[in-house]
DNA sequence: CTAATAGTGTCTGTTAGACATTATCCT
DNA sequence: AGGATAATGTCTAACAGACACTATTAG
């Protein structure tokens, strides 16, 4: 962008957005995939996504695709959406030159998705079954989506350390046990309950007690106090993953 | 990328890369800007960059532009290059729809740049003079480059905490005082010399003594031992910014 | 009662920040 | 000597991990 060259003289690209939408279902870290209807990669599973329109930026396109393919209104449902990165290998789409701006989205547990107009079918897949180097389970992903997904998983795992994003995986009102289950599912490690509690409660404004008196809810064993997400977005001090 | 739709049926975009190339010059955190020759924003200062070619991905284009506009060979000079993010507001280029993949590059102190074929002029600017909300000094930047630059500065400052990137700002052989000066320049805070030393030397494999016996070099006062960058890329434990 | 989950208290080794002290050069 | 920079040592408060103990529910 440094010269007076006419951009119309330069090669045209198609620009898409791809979405890695994560949630926790029954304590399992899962991602939404859609089954492709047409070529290339017909029948393969892929991240949801679509083409950028003339009038919108990438974030807007990502929100639109999310709504179209899952029926989720990002603004309403407290879904977190952020840009992950752009994938631009020349041969990533066999048809022509397509550059994709990948995004990561986090949502609390959603109902089984309604396939939109675009996707033939959509379903949630446990992230663990799609791990790289595991051809035993899970599908092969279309395009470079295995790479995008791996980067997205890394991003989410890293962000839990120094942000309050874990609260986006739980309902508006939640227990500390549920919040801990998010960390354990994403990081795939067990955490000490007492220490987790101490860190979350001493962190800046990550969670607040729900209502005046902490109400109690049922379950198995002693009922747990309920909390809501605080206003902080960055987590001070951070909640670091245990060393392997 | 979920359907069989023909990408050729969708709106074409021009795709560019923009580069925020940082270095430390005389202890000052600086960024390379070029003066635009043509419209729009003729005469304004901008981040170096250019159009993506048909046959290359964004990282390759960024390396090529870096070489063209600064004469720096990324591979040879140990320059660090990473993708920052993609900027896609519909009106970011008044001529037509241009999506830009921004990158961050870090280099040791380089000679005053040779303006390449593209850029009318190029020079290093202290980052502090370009801070947002400072119309008193420094130029207004073309396009959305002030936003990109602000994001790039945030990225670099954050990355110093948990990566070994600071070693990319110094020559292959350096003293701990020089390394500390990098942190102090980027973060704009003074650090305790003894504690900095302890953390850097106890970190995993951030630095190694140069040669067998730590040689000494001249200066003013006691000569300092020389070090080289270690093989680690992530910094364990991290070196956190002091709280404000 | 037991099982199960929630919540609190405490001990110990490590670390961060602050700062004093010693070392080695130059003029 | 005196100034300047490098390197090391030490003290203390805070924190992390580990784990024991108490509390409240269901069955």
Short mmCIF file of C-alpha atoms (C1' of nucleotides) in Angstrom, two decimals:
data_model
loop_
_atom_site.label_atom_id
_atom_site.label_comp_id
_atom_site.label_asym_id
_atom_site.label_seq_id
_atom_site.Cartn_x
_atom_site.Cartn_y
_atom_site.Cartn_z
CA UNK A 1 0.00 0.00 0.00
CA UNK A 2 2.82 2.38 -0.57
CA UNK A 3 2.49 3.55 -4.10
CA UNK A 4 0.17 5.18 -6.50
CA UNK A 5 -0.18 2.00 -8.48
CA UNK A 6 -3.69 1.28 -9.56
CA UNK A 7 -5.01 -1.68 -7.58
CA UNK A 8 -7.22 -2.61 -10.50
CA UNK A 9 -4.09 -3.60 -12.34
CA UNK A 10 -3.29 -6.33 -9.81
CA UNK A 11 -4.41 -9.94 -9.62
CA UNK A 12 -7.88 -10.49 -8.19
CA UNK A 13 -8.48 -12.82 -5.29
CA UNK A 14 -11.54 -14.36 -3.78
CA UNK A 15 -11.66 -13.68 -0.04
CA UNK A 16 -13.47 -15.92 2.40
CA UNK A 17 -13.92 -16.18 6.15
CA UNK A 18 -13.67 -19.50 7.95
CA UNK A 19 -14.94 -20.08 11.46
CA UNK A 20 -13.76 -22.37 14.21
CA UNK A 21 -16.75 -22.29 16.57
CA UNK A 22 -16.01 -24.00 19.88
CA UNK A 23 -18.18 -25.00 22.75
CA UNK A 24 -18.15 -27.39 25.70
CA UNK A 25 -20.71 -30.18 25.44
CA UNK A 26 -21.02 -32.53 28.38
CA UNK A 27 -17.59 -31.54 29.52
CA UNK A 28 -16.03 -32.16 26.11
CA UNK A 29 -14.28 -29.47 24.07
CA UNK A 30 -15.98 -29.54 20.68
CA UNK A 31 -15.91 -27.71 17.38
CA UNK A 32 -18.60 -27.23 14.76
CA UNK A 33 -17.96 -28.78 11.34
CA UNK A 34 -20.11 -28.87 8.22
CA UNK A 35 -20.25 -31.53 5.56
CA UNK A 36 -19.48 -30.22 2.13
CA UNK A 37 -22.12 -30.68 -0.52
CA UNK A 38 -20.11 -29.95 -3.67
CA UNK A 39 -16.68 -30.26 -5.14
CA UNK A 40 -13.97 -29.99 -4.23
CA UNK A 41 -13.86 -32.17 -1.13
CA UNK A 42 -17.51 -33.18 -1.59
CA UNK A 43 -18.60 -35.19 1.43
CA UNK A 44 -15.62 -34.10 3.50
CA UNK A 45 -16.00 -32.11 6.71
CA UNK A 46 -14.92 -28.52 6.86
CA UNK A 47 -15.05 -25.41 9.00
CA UNK A 48 -18.09 -23.28 8.26
CA UNK A 49 -17.42 -20.16 6.27
CA UNK A 50 -18.17 -18.28 3.12
CA UNK A 51 -17.29 -15.44 0.85
CA UNK A 52 -16.78 -11.88 1.89
CA UNK A 53 -19.27 -9.46 0.37
CA UNK A 54 -18.30 -6.17 -1.25
CA UNK A 55 -19.76 -4.10 1.54
CA UNK A 56 -18.57 -5.87 4.69
CA UNK A 57 -15.36 -6.42 6.58
CA UNK A 58 -14.14 -9.81 7.72
CA UNK A 59 -15.63 -9.61 11.22
CA UNK A 60 -19.03 -8.74 9.82
CA UNK A 61 -18.84 -11.58 7.34
CA UNK A 62 -17.89 -13.97 10.13
CA UNK A 63 -20.89 -12.90 12.19
CA UNK A 64 -23.15 -13.28 9.21
CA UNK A 65 -21.89 -16.75 8.40
CA UNK A 66 -22.25 -17.77 12.02
CA UNK A 67 -25.87 -16.69 11.96
CA UNK A 68 -26.57 -18.33 8.61
CA UNK A 69 -25.02 -21.65 9.46
CA UNK A 70 -25.92 -22.00 13.10
CA UNK A 71 -28.76 -19.56 13.71
CA UNK A 72 -26.71 -17.91 16.44
CA UNK A 73 -26.90 -14.15 16.82
CA UNK A 74 -23.42 -13.20 17.94
CA UNK A 75 -24.43 -9.93 19.54
CA UNK A 76 -27.32 -11.41 21.48
CA UNK A 77 -25.86 -14.65 22.74
CA UNK A 78 -22.63 -13.31 24.19
CA UNK A 79 -20.60 -15.22 21.67
CA UNK A 80 -16.96 -14.25 21.51
CA UNK A 81 -15.53 -13.75 18.04
CA UNK A 82 -11.99 -12.83 17.13
CA UNK A 83 -9.75 -13.01 14.11
CA UNK A 84 -7.28 -15.88 14.12
CA UNK A 85 -5.20 -15.26 11.03
CA UNK A 86 -5.18 -15.39 7.28
CA UNK A 87 -4.36 -18.45 5.20
CA UNK A 88 -3.13 -17.73 1.74
CA UNK A 89 -1.16 -20.64 0.31
CA UNK A 90 -1.56 -20.42 -3.48
CA UNK A 91 -2.86 -23.97 -3.82
CA UNK A 92 -5.15 -24.06 -0.83
CA UNK A 93 -8.22 -24.10 -3.07
CA UNK A 94 -7.84 -26.15 -6.26
CA UNK A 95 -10.34 -24.03 -8.15
CA UNK A 96 -8.65 -20.66 -7.96
CA UNK A 97 -6.83 -18.22 -5.75
CA UNK A 98 -8.73 -17.92 -2.48
CA UNK A 99 -7.45 -16.17 0.62
CA UNK A 100 -9.26 -17.00 3.84
CA UNK A 101 -9.46 -14.93 7.00
CA UNK A 102 -9.97 -17.47 9.78
CA UNK A 103 -11.81 -16.61 12.97
CA UNK A 104 -12.28 -18.23 16.35
CA UNK A 105 -15.67 -18.15 18.06
CA UNK A 106 -16.60 -19.35 21.54
CA UNK A 107 -20.12 -20.09 22.64
CA UNK A 108 -21.88 -21.69 25.59
CA UNK A 109 -23.44 -25.05 24.87
CA UNK A 110 -25.75 -24.63 21.90
CA UNK A 111 -28.52 -26.86 20.59
CA UNK A 112 -27.61 -29.28 17.82
CA UNK A 113 -27.08 -27.01 14.84
CA UNK A 114 -29.62 -26.40 12.14
CA UNK A 115 -27.92 -26.81 8.83
CA UNK A 116 -28.35 -23.57 6.98
CA UNK A 117 -28.80 -23.06 3.30
CA UNK A 118 -25.12 -23.52 2.63
CA UNK A 119 -24.15 -26.57 4.58
CA UNK A 120 -25.47 -29.96 3.72
CA UNK A 121 -25.04 -31.10 7.32
CA UNK A 122 -23.47 -29.73 10.45
CA UNK A 123 -22.44 -31.34 13.70
CA UNK A 124 -20.26 -30.94 16.72
CA UNK A 125 -17.01 -32.90 16.83
CA UNK A 126 -14.88 -33.47 19.90
CA UNK A 127 -11.62 -31.65 19.30
CA UNK A 128 -9.70 -34.63 20.66
CA UNK A 129 -10.90 -36.80 17.80
CA UNK A 130 -9.56 -34.35 15.24
CA UNK A 131 -6.09 -33.95 16.68
CA UNK A 132 -3.33 -33.88 14.07
CA UNK A 133 -1.78 -37.28 13.49
CA UNK A 134 -4.93 -39.15 14.36
CA UNK A 135 -6.27 -40.90 11.32
CA UNK A 136 -7.85 -43.55 13.51
CA UNK A 137 -10.87 -41.46 14.37
CA UNK A 138 -12.53 -38.34 13.09
CA UNK A 139 -12.69 -37.18 9.51
CA UNK A 140 -10.04 -35.71 7.29
CA UNK A 141 -10.77 -32.02 6.88
CA UNK A 142 -11.16 -30.20 3.58
CA UNK A 143 -8.69 -27.62 2.27
CA UNK A 144 -6.17 -26.51 4.91
CA UNK A 145 -8.77 -26.65 7.63
CA UNK A 146 -6.83 -29.12 9.75
CA UNK A 147 -4.09 -26.51 9.99
CA UNK A 148 -6.54 -23.73 10.78
CA UNK A 149 -8.21 -25.86 13.41
CA UNK A 150 -4.91 -26.71 15.06
CA UNK A 151 -4.00 -23.04 15.22
CA UNK A 152 -7.44 -22.21 16.60
CA UNK A 153 -7.14 -24.81 19.35
CA UNK A 154 -3.74 -23.42 20.31
CA UNK A 155 -5.16 -19.92 20.39
CA UNK A 156 -8.05 -20.85 22.65
CA UNK A 157 -5.87 -22.83 25.03
CA UNK A 158 -3.40 -19.96 25.27
CA UNK A 159 -6.09 -17.33 25.72
CA UNK A 160 -7.61 -19.08 28.70
CA UNK A 161 -4.41 -18.30 30.56
CA UNK A 162 -4.50 -14.56 30.38
CA UNK A 163 -8.09 -13.68 29.50
CA UNK A 164 -11.52 -14.25 30.94
CA UNK A 165 -12.70 -16.09 27.83
CA UNK A 166 -13.53 -19.22 29.77
CA UNK A 167 -16.69 -17.46 30.94
CA UNK A 168 -17.89 -17.46 27.32
CA UNK A 169 -18.13 -21.24 27.41
CA UNK A 170 -20.64 -21.33 30.26
CA UNK A 171 -24.18 -19.98 30.68
CA UNK A 172 -24.64 -16.44 32.07
CA UNK A 173 -24.90 -17.94 35.53
CA UNK A 174 -22.50 -20.69 36.48
CA UNK A 175 -20.67 -22.43 39.30
CA UNK A 176 -16.94 -22.44 39.80
CA UNK A 177 -17.02 -26.16 39.20
CA UNK A 178 -18.45 -25.58 35.74
CA UNK A 179 -15.81 -22.95 35.03
CA UNK A 180 -13.07 -25.31 36.16
CA UNK A 181 -14.49 -27.99 33.85
CA UNK A 182 -13.95 -25.59 30.94
CA UNK A 183 -10.27 -25.23 31.74
CA UNK A 184 -9.87 -28.95 32.23
CA UNK A 185 -11.62 -29.75 28.96
CA UNK A 186 -9.62 -27.33 26.86
CA UNK A 187 -6.28 -28.02 28.48
CA UNK A 188 -6.97 -31.73 28.98
CA UNK A 189 -5.43 -31.65 32.44
CA UNK A 190 -6.95 -31.94 35.91
CA UNK A 191 -6.68 -28.89 38.15
CA UNK A 192 -6.65 -28.61 41.91
CA UNK A 193 -10.07 -27.37 42.98
CA UNK A 194 -8.94 -25.30 45.93
CA UNK A 195 -6.18 -23.52 44.05
CA UNK A 196 -8.38 -22.90 41.01
CA UNK A 197 -10.96 -21.34 43.27
CA UNK A 198 -8.44 -19.13 44.99
CA UNK A 199 -7.02 -17.85 41.73
CA UNK A 200 -10.34 -17.17 40.05
CA UNK A 201 -11.77 -15.35 43.05
CA UNK A 202 -8.66 -13.28 43.64
CA UNK A 203 -8.35 -12.32 39.97
CA UNK A 204 -9.27 -8.79 39.12
CA UNK A 205 -12.93 -8.88 38.08
CA UNK A 206 -13.30 -12.22 36.37
CA UNK A 207 -16.42 -13.38 38.23
CA UNK A 208 -18.95 -11.84 40.60
CA UNK A 209 -21.36 -13.55 42.98
CA UNK A 210 -24.78 -13.85 41.40
CA UNK A 211 -27.33 -11.71 43.26
CA UNK A 212 -26.81 -10.51 46.79
CA UNK A 213 -26.58 -13.71 48.76
CA UNK A 214 -24.90 -16.52 46.86
CA UNK A 215 -27.86 -18.73 46.04
CA UNK A 216 -27.52 -22.45 45.98
CA UNK A 217 -28.53 -24.91 43.38
CA UNK A 218 -29.11 -28.61 43.35
CA UNK A 219 -26.86 -31.32 42.02
CA UNK A 220 -25.22 -34.23 43.60
CA UNK A 221 -23.51 -33.30 46.82
CA UNK A 222 -23.36 -29.86 48.33
CA UNK A 223 -24.98 -27.13 46.21
CA UNK A 224 -22.62 -24.63 44.66
CA UNK A 225 -22.73 -20.87 44.76
CA UNK A 226 -23.54 -19.19 41.48
CA UNK A 227 -21.47 -16.56 39.74
CA UNK A 228 -21.67 -14.29 36.72
CA UNK A 229 -18.89 -13.06 34.48
CA UNK A 230 -17.21 -9.88 35.66
CA UNK A 231 -16.28 -6.98 33.42
CA UNK A 232 -12.61 -7.79 33.08
CA UNK A 233 -11.40 -9.15 29.77
CA UNK A 234 -7.76 -9.69 30.63
CA UNK A 235 -6.98 -11.94 33.54
CA UNK A 236 -4.77 -10.45 36.26
CA UNK A 237 -2.91 -12.31 37.47
CA UNK A 238 -2.98 -14.97 34.73
CA UNK A 239 -4.04 -18.53 35.34
CA UNK A 240 -1.19 -20.53 33.92
CA UNK A 241 -1.29 -24.04 32.58
CA UNK A 242 0.61 -26.54 34.70
CA UNK A 243 3.93 -27.52 33.16
CA UNK A 244 3.93 -30.95 31.49
CA UNK B 1 -15.36 -22.48 2.09
CA UNK B 2 -18.19 -24.84 2.79
CA UNK B 3 -19.98 -25.18 -0.49
CA UNK B 4 -19.57 -26.07 -4.08
CA UNK B 5 -20.22 -22.51 -5.14
CA UNK B 6 -17.90 -21.29 -7.84
CA UNK B 7 -15.46 -18.78 -6.38
CA UNK B 8 -15.28 -17.07 -9.75
CA UNK B 9 -18.83 -15.91 -9.17
CA UNK B 10 -17.84 -13.87 -6.12
CA UNK B 11 -16.55 -10.33 -5.79
CA UNK B 12 -12.86 -9.87 -6.54
CA UNK B 13 -10.55 -8.21 -4.05
CA UNK B 14 -7.07 -6.83 -4.26
CA UNK B 15 -4.88 -8.34 -1.52
CA UNK B 16 -1.85 -6.56 -0.12
CA UNK B 17 0.67 -7.10 2.63
CA UNK B 18 1.74 -4.30 4.94
CA UNK B 19 4.84 -4.43 7.11
CA UNK B 20 5.60 -2.91 10.48
CA UNK B 21 9.38 -3.30 10.61
CA UNK B 22 10.79 -2.44 14.02
CA UNK B 23 14.29 -1.96 15.27
CA UNK B 24 16.12 -0.29 18.13
CA UNK B 25 18.26 2.65 17.09
CA UNK B 26 20.38 4.30 19.76
CA UNK B 27 18.14 2.84 22.40
CA UNK B 28 14.97 4.11 20.75
CA UNK B 29 12.18 1.83 19.54
CA UNK B 30 11.63 2.77 15.91
CA UNK B 31 9.55 1.73 12.92
CA UNK B 32 10.22 2.04 9.21
CA UNK B 33 7.86 4.27 7.22
CA UNK B 34 7.85 5.20 3.56
CA UNK B 35 6.63 8.39 1.99
CA UNK B 36 3.92 7.83 -0.58
CA UNK B 37 4.60 9.04 -4.05
CA UNK B 38 1.12 8.90 -5.58
CA UNK B 39 -2.50 9.32 -4.72
CA UNK B 40 -4.22 8.63 -2.53
CA UNK B 41 -2.37 10.06 0.47
CA UNK B 42 0.43 11.39 -1.73
CA UNK B 43 3.19 12.76 0.49
CA UNK B 44 1.84 11.03 3.57
CA UNK B 45 3.83 8.42 5.44
CA UNK B 46 2.79 4.80 5.37
CA UNK B 47 3.89 1.32 6.29
CA UNK B 48 5.81 -0.38 3.50
CA UNK B 49 3.89 -3.02 1.62
CA UNK B 50 2.57 -4.08 -1.72
CA UNK B 51 0.35 -6.39 -3.65
CA UNK B 52 0.25 -10.13 -3.31
CA UNK B 53 1.25 -11.97 -6.47
CA UNK B 54 -0.68 -14.87 -7.93
CA UNK B 55 1.96 -17.40 -7.05
CA UNK B 56 2.90 -16.46 -3.48
CA UNK B 57 1.40 -16.59 -0.03
CA UNK B 58 1.30 -13.64 2.32
CA UNK B 59 4.50 -14.51 4.20
CA UNK B 60 6.42 -14.79 0.95
CA UNK B 61 5.06 -11.49 -0.26
CA UNK B 62 6.04 -9.85 3.02
CA UNK B 63 9.60 -11.16 2.71
CA UNK B 64 9.77 -9.95 -0.88
CA UNK B 65 8.52 -6.49 -0.02
CA UNK B 66 10.94 -6.30 2.87
CA UNK B 67 13.80 -7.07 0.52
CA UNK B 68 12.58 -4.68 -2.17
CA UNK B 69 12.03 -1.72 0.12
CA UNK B 70 14.88 -2.15 2.57
CA UNK B 71 17.38 -4.44 0.90
CA UNK B 72 17.15 -6.82 3.84
CA UNK B 73 17.23 -10.55 3.21
CA UNK B 74 14.96 -11.96 5.87
CA UNK B 75 16.47 -15.43 5.83
CA UNK B 76 20.04 -14.23 6.05
CA UNK B 77 19.78 -11.45 8.60
CA UNK B 78 17.88 -13.32 11.28
CA UNK B 79 14.92 -11.03 10.88
CA UNK B 80 11.78 -12.21 12.62
CA UNK B 81 8.59 -12.02 10.57
CA UNK B 82 5.10 -12.94 11.68
CA UNK B 83 1.57 -12.26 10.61
CA UNK B 84 -0.24 -9.64 12.66
CA UNK B 85 -3.74 -9.69 11.26
CA UNK B 86 -5.89 -8.75 8.33
CA UNK B 87 -7.53 -5.38 7.84
CA UNK B 88 -10.58 -5.38 5.65
CA UNK B 89 -12.78 -2.37 6.29
CA UNK B 90 -14.63 -1.72 3.02
CA UNK B 91 -13.54 1.91 2.81
CA UNK B 92 -9.94 1.49 3.88
CA UNK B 93 -8.69 2.25 0.37
CA UNK B 94 -10.66 4.92 -1.47
CA UNK B 95 -9.86 3.46 -4.86
CA UNK B 96 -11.36 0.02 -4.51
CA UNK B 97 -11.77 -2.98 -2.27
CA UNK B 98 -8.37 -3.86 -0.84
CA UNK B 99 -7.78 -6.34 1.95
CA UNK B 100 -4.40 -6.12 3.65
CA UNK B 101 -2.58 -8.82 5.57
CA UNK B 102 -0.40 -6.94 8.04
CA UNK B 103 2.88 -8.35 9.33
CA UNK B 104 5.30 -7.51 12.09
CA UNK B 105 9.04 -7.73 11.49
CA UNK B 106 11.88 -7.30 13.96
CA UNK B 107 15.46 -6.57 13.00
CA UNK B 108 18.69 -5.56 14.66
CA UNK B 109 19.80 -2.02 13.97
CA UNK B 110 19.97 -1.60 10.20
CA UNK B 111 21.61 1.05 8.07
CA UNK B 112 19.48 3.97 6.97
CA UNK B 113 17.18 2.41 4.39
CA UNK B 114 17.70 2.59 0.68
CA UNK B 115 14.44 3.63 -0.85
CA UNK B 116 13.51 0.93 -3.31
CA UNK B 117 11.72 1.29 -6.57
CA UNK B 118 8.36 1.62 -4.91
CA UNK B 119 8.89 4.07 -2.14
CA UNK B 120 9.73 7.67 -2.80
CA UNK B 121 11.53 7.93 0.53
CA UNK B 122 11.93 5.78 3.58
CA UNK B 123 13.05 6.55 7.09
CA UNK B 124 12.96 5.32 10.65
CA UNK B 125 10.51 6.99 13.01
CA UNK B 126 10.56 6.69 16.79
CA UNK B 127 7.43 4.83 17.77
CA UNK B 128 6.85 7.29 20.60
CA UNK B 129 6.35 10.11 18.13
CA UNK B 130 3.62 8.20 16.33
CA UNK B 131 1.58 7.25 19.38
CA UNK B 132 -2.17 7.59 18.87
CA UNK B 133 -3.54 10.90 20.07
CA UNK B 134 -0.34 12.78 19.35
CA UNK B 135 -0.86 15.24 16.58
CA UNK B 136 1.88 17.42 18.02
CA UNK B 137 4.69 15.42 16.48
CA UNK B 138 5.10 12.78 13.85
CA UNK B 139 3.10 12.46 10.66
CA UNK B 140 -0.43 11.34 10.09
CA UNK B 141 -0.34 7.90 8.53
CA UNK B 142 -2.03 6.90 5.30
CA UNK B 143 -4.98 4.50 5.10
CA UNK B 144 -5.63 2.67 8.39
CA UNK B 145 -1.92 2.36 9.06
CA UNK B 146 -2.14 4.17 12.40
CA UNK B 147 -4.43 1.38 13.58
CA UNK B 148 -2.17 -1.31 12.18
CA UNK B 149 0.86 0.28 13.79
CA UNK B 150 -0.84 0.51 17.17
CA UNK B 151 -1.77 -3.17 16.99
CA UNK B 152 1.77 -4.04 15.93
CA UNK B 153 3.30 -2.15 18.85
CA UNK B 154 0.96 -3.94 21.25
CA UNK B 155 1.92 -7.26 19.73
CA UNK B 156 5.63 -6.66 20.07
CA UNK B 157 5.36 -5.41 23.64
CA UNK B 158 3.27 -8.43 24.60
CA UNK B 159 5.54 -10.89 22.85
CA UNK B 160 8.61 -9.75 24.71
CA UNK B 161 6.99 -11.14 27.84
CA UNK B 162 6.67 -14.74 26.81
CA UNK B 163 9.05 -15.14 23.86
CA UNK B 164 12.72 -14.67 23.18
CA UNK B 165 12.04 -12.11 20.44
CA UNK B 166 14.08 -9.44 22.19
CA UNK B 167 17.18 -11.21 20.94
CA UNK B 168 16.10 -10.33 17.39
CA UNK B 169 16.64 -6.67 18.15
CA UNK B 170 20.32 -7.05 18.99
CA UNK B 171 23.34 -8.23 17.00
CA UNK B 172 24.25 -11.93 17.04
CA UNK B 173 26.55 -11.22 19.98
CA UNK B 174 25.35 -8.91 22.70
CA UNK B 175 25.58 -7.99 26.36
CA UNK B 176 22.82 -8.32 28.89
CA UNK B 177 22.80 -4.56 29.19
CA UNK B 178 21.95 -4.28 25.51
CA UNK B 179 19.21 -6.84 25.87
CA UNK B 180 17.79 -4.99 28.83
CA UNK B 181 17.83 -1.78 26.79
CA UNK B 182 15.55 -3.49 24.27
CA UNK B 183 12.98 -4.26 26.93
CA UNK B 184 13.20 -0.79 28.37
CA UNK B 185 12.82 0.85 24.96
CA UNK B 186 9.81 -1.20 23.91
CA UNK B 187 8.04 -1.11 27.25
CA UNK B 188 9.16 2.44 28.07
CA UNK B 189 9.88 1.49 31.67
CA UNK B 190 13.13 1.12 33.60
CA UNK B 191 13.98 -2.35 34.87
CA UNK B 192 16.10 -3.45 37.79
CA UNK B 193 19.39 -4.66 36.37
CA UNK B 194 20.02 -7.40 38.90
CA UNK B 195 16.56 -8.88 38.63
CA UNK B 196 16.56 -8.69 34.83
CA UNK B 197 19.83 -10.55 34.80
CA UNK B 198 18.59 -13.24 37.13
CA UNK B 199 15.47 -13.87 35.08
CA UNK B 200 17.17 -13.94 31.70
CA UNK B 201 19.92 -16.28 32.86
CA UNK B 202 17.54 -18.62 34.66
CA UNK B 203 15.13 -18.77 31.72
CA UNK B 204 15.16 -21.96 29.75
CA UNK B 205 17.54 -21.40 26.85
CA UNK B 206 17.13 -17.74 26.02
CA UNK B 207 20.83 -16.82 25.97
CA UNK B 208 24.13 -18.68 26.06
CA UNK B 209 27.56 -17.40 26.94
CA UNK B 210 29.52 -16.55 23.82
CA UNK B 211 32.50 -18.85 23.38
CA UNK B 212 33.96 -20.87 26.22
CA UNK B 213 35.14 -18.25 28.64
CA UNK B 214 32.90 -15.20 28.70
CA UNK B 215 35.02 -12.68 26.87
CA UNK B 216 35.00 -9.06 27.83
CA UNK B 217 34.55 -6.04 25.69
CA UNK B 218 35.32 -2.41 26.09
CA UNK B 219 32.99 0.39 26.99
CA UNK B 220 32.84 2.78 29.81
CA UNK B 221 33.15 1.00 33.13
CA UNK B 222 33.54 -2.69 33.64
CA UNK B 223 33.39 -4.73 30.44
CA UNK B 224 30.36 -6.93 30.02
CA UNK B 225 30.23 -10.61 29.19
CA UNK B 226 28.93 -11.45 25.75
CA UNK B 227 26.03 -13.74 24.97
CA UNK B 228 24.32 -15.26 21.97
CA UNK B 229 20.66 -16.13 21.50
CA UNK B 230 19.74 -19.60 22.71
CA UNK B 231 17.48 -22.01 20.85
CA UNK B 232 14.35 -21.38 22.85
CA UNK B 233 11.58 -19.39 21.20
CA UNK B 234 9.13 -19.31 24.07
CA UNK B 235 10.32 -17.82 27.32
CA UNK B 236 9.96 -20.03 30.39
CA UNK B 237 9.27 -18.58 32.83
CA UNK B 238 7.96 -15.40 31.21
CA UNK B 239 9.44 -12.00 31.87
CA UNK B 240 6.44 -9.93 32.83
CA UNK B 241 6.03 -6.21 32.46
CA UNK B 242 5.86 -4.38 35.78
CA UNK B 243 2.34 -3.32 36.67
CA UNK B 244 1.65 0.38 36.12
"C1'" DC C 1 -24.52 -44.29 57.52
"C1'" DT C 2 -21.80 -43.46 52.73
"C1'" DA C 3 -20.90 -41.14 48.45
"C1'" DA C 4 -20.31 -37.01 46.23
"C1'" DT C 5 -19.49 -32.33 45.45
"C1'" DA C 6 -18.50 -27.52 47.52
"C1'" DG C 7 -15.82 -24.68 50.29
"C1'" DT C 8 -11.86 -23.36 53.78
"C1'" DG C 9 -7.42 -23.57 56.01
"C1'" DT C 10 -2.55 -24.39 56.15
"C1'" DC C 11 2.11 -25.70 55.14
"C1'" DT C 12 6.27 -25.30 52.27
"C1'" DG C 13 9.28 -24.24 48.53
"C1'" DT C 14 9.84 -20.78 44.95
"C1'" DT C 15 9.86 -16.35 43.10
"C1'" DA C 16 9.69 -11.24 42.46
"C1'" DG C 17 11.02 -6.87 43.75
"C1'" DA C 18 14.13 -3.92 46.26
"C1'" DC C 19 18.51 -2.83 47.32
"C1'" DA C 20 23.27 -3.40 49.21
"C1'" DT C 21 27.87 -4.95 47.98
"C1'" DT C 22 31.73 -6.20 45.25
"C1'" DA C 23 34.31 -6.23 40.67
"C1'" DT C 24 36.59 -4.18 36.75
"C1'" DC C 25 37.27 -1.00 33.59
"C1'" DC C 26 38.36 4.32 32.07
"C1'" DT C 27 40.26 8.97 32.68
"C1'" DA D 1 41.19 8.54 43.31
"C1'" DG D 2 36.68 8.89 41.31
"C1'" DG D 3 33.18 7.81 38.04
"C1'" DA D 4 30.86 4.42 35.48
"C1'" DT D 5 29.11 0.11 34.29
"C1'" DA D 6 28.91 -5.08 35.32
"C1'" DA D 7 28.07 -8.85 38.37
"C1'" DT D 8 26.71 -11.00 42.71
"C1'" DG D 9 24.44 -11.53 47.17
"C1'" DT D 10 20.62 -10.97 50.45
"C1'" DC D 11 16.28 -9.86 52.57
"C1'" DT D 12 11.20 -10.03 52.63
"C1'" DA D 13 6.58 -10.34 51.10
"C1'" DA D 14 3.73 -12.72 47.96
"C1'" DC D 15 2.42 -16.76 45.59
"C1'" DA D 16 1.99 -21.50 43.77
"C1'" DG D 17 1.23 -26.27 44.44
"C1'" DA D 18 -0.11 -29.86 47.51
"C1'" DC D 19 -3.19 -31.53 50.57
"C1'" DA D 20 -5.91 -31.95 54.88
"C1'" DC D 21 -10.13 -30.74 56.76
"C1'" DT D 22 -15.02 -29.13 57.15
"C1'" DA D 23 -19.85 -28.36 55.05
"C1'" DT D 24 -24.03 -29.70 52.77
"C1'" DT D 25 -26.64 -32.29 49.89
"C1'" DA D 26 -28.78 -37.17 47.96
"C1'" DG D 27 -29.73 -41.82 48.64
#
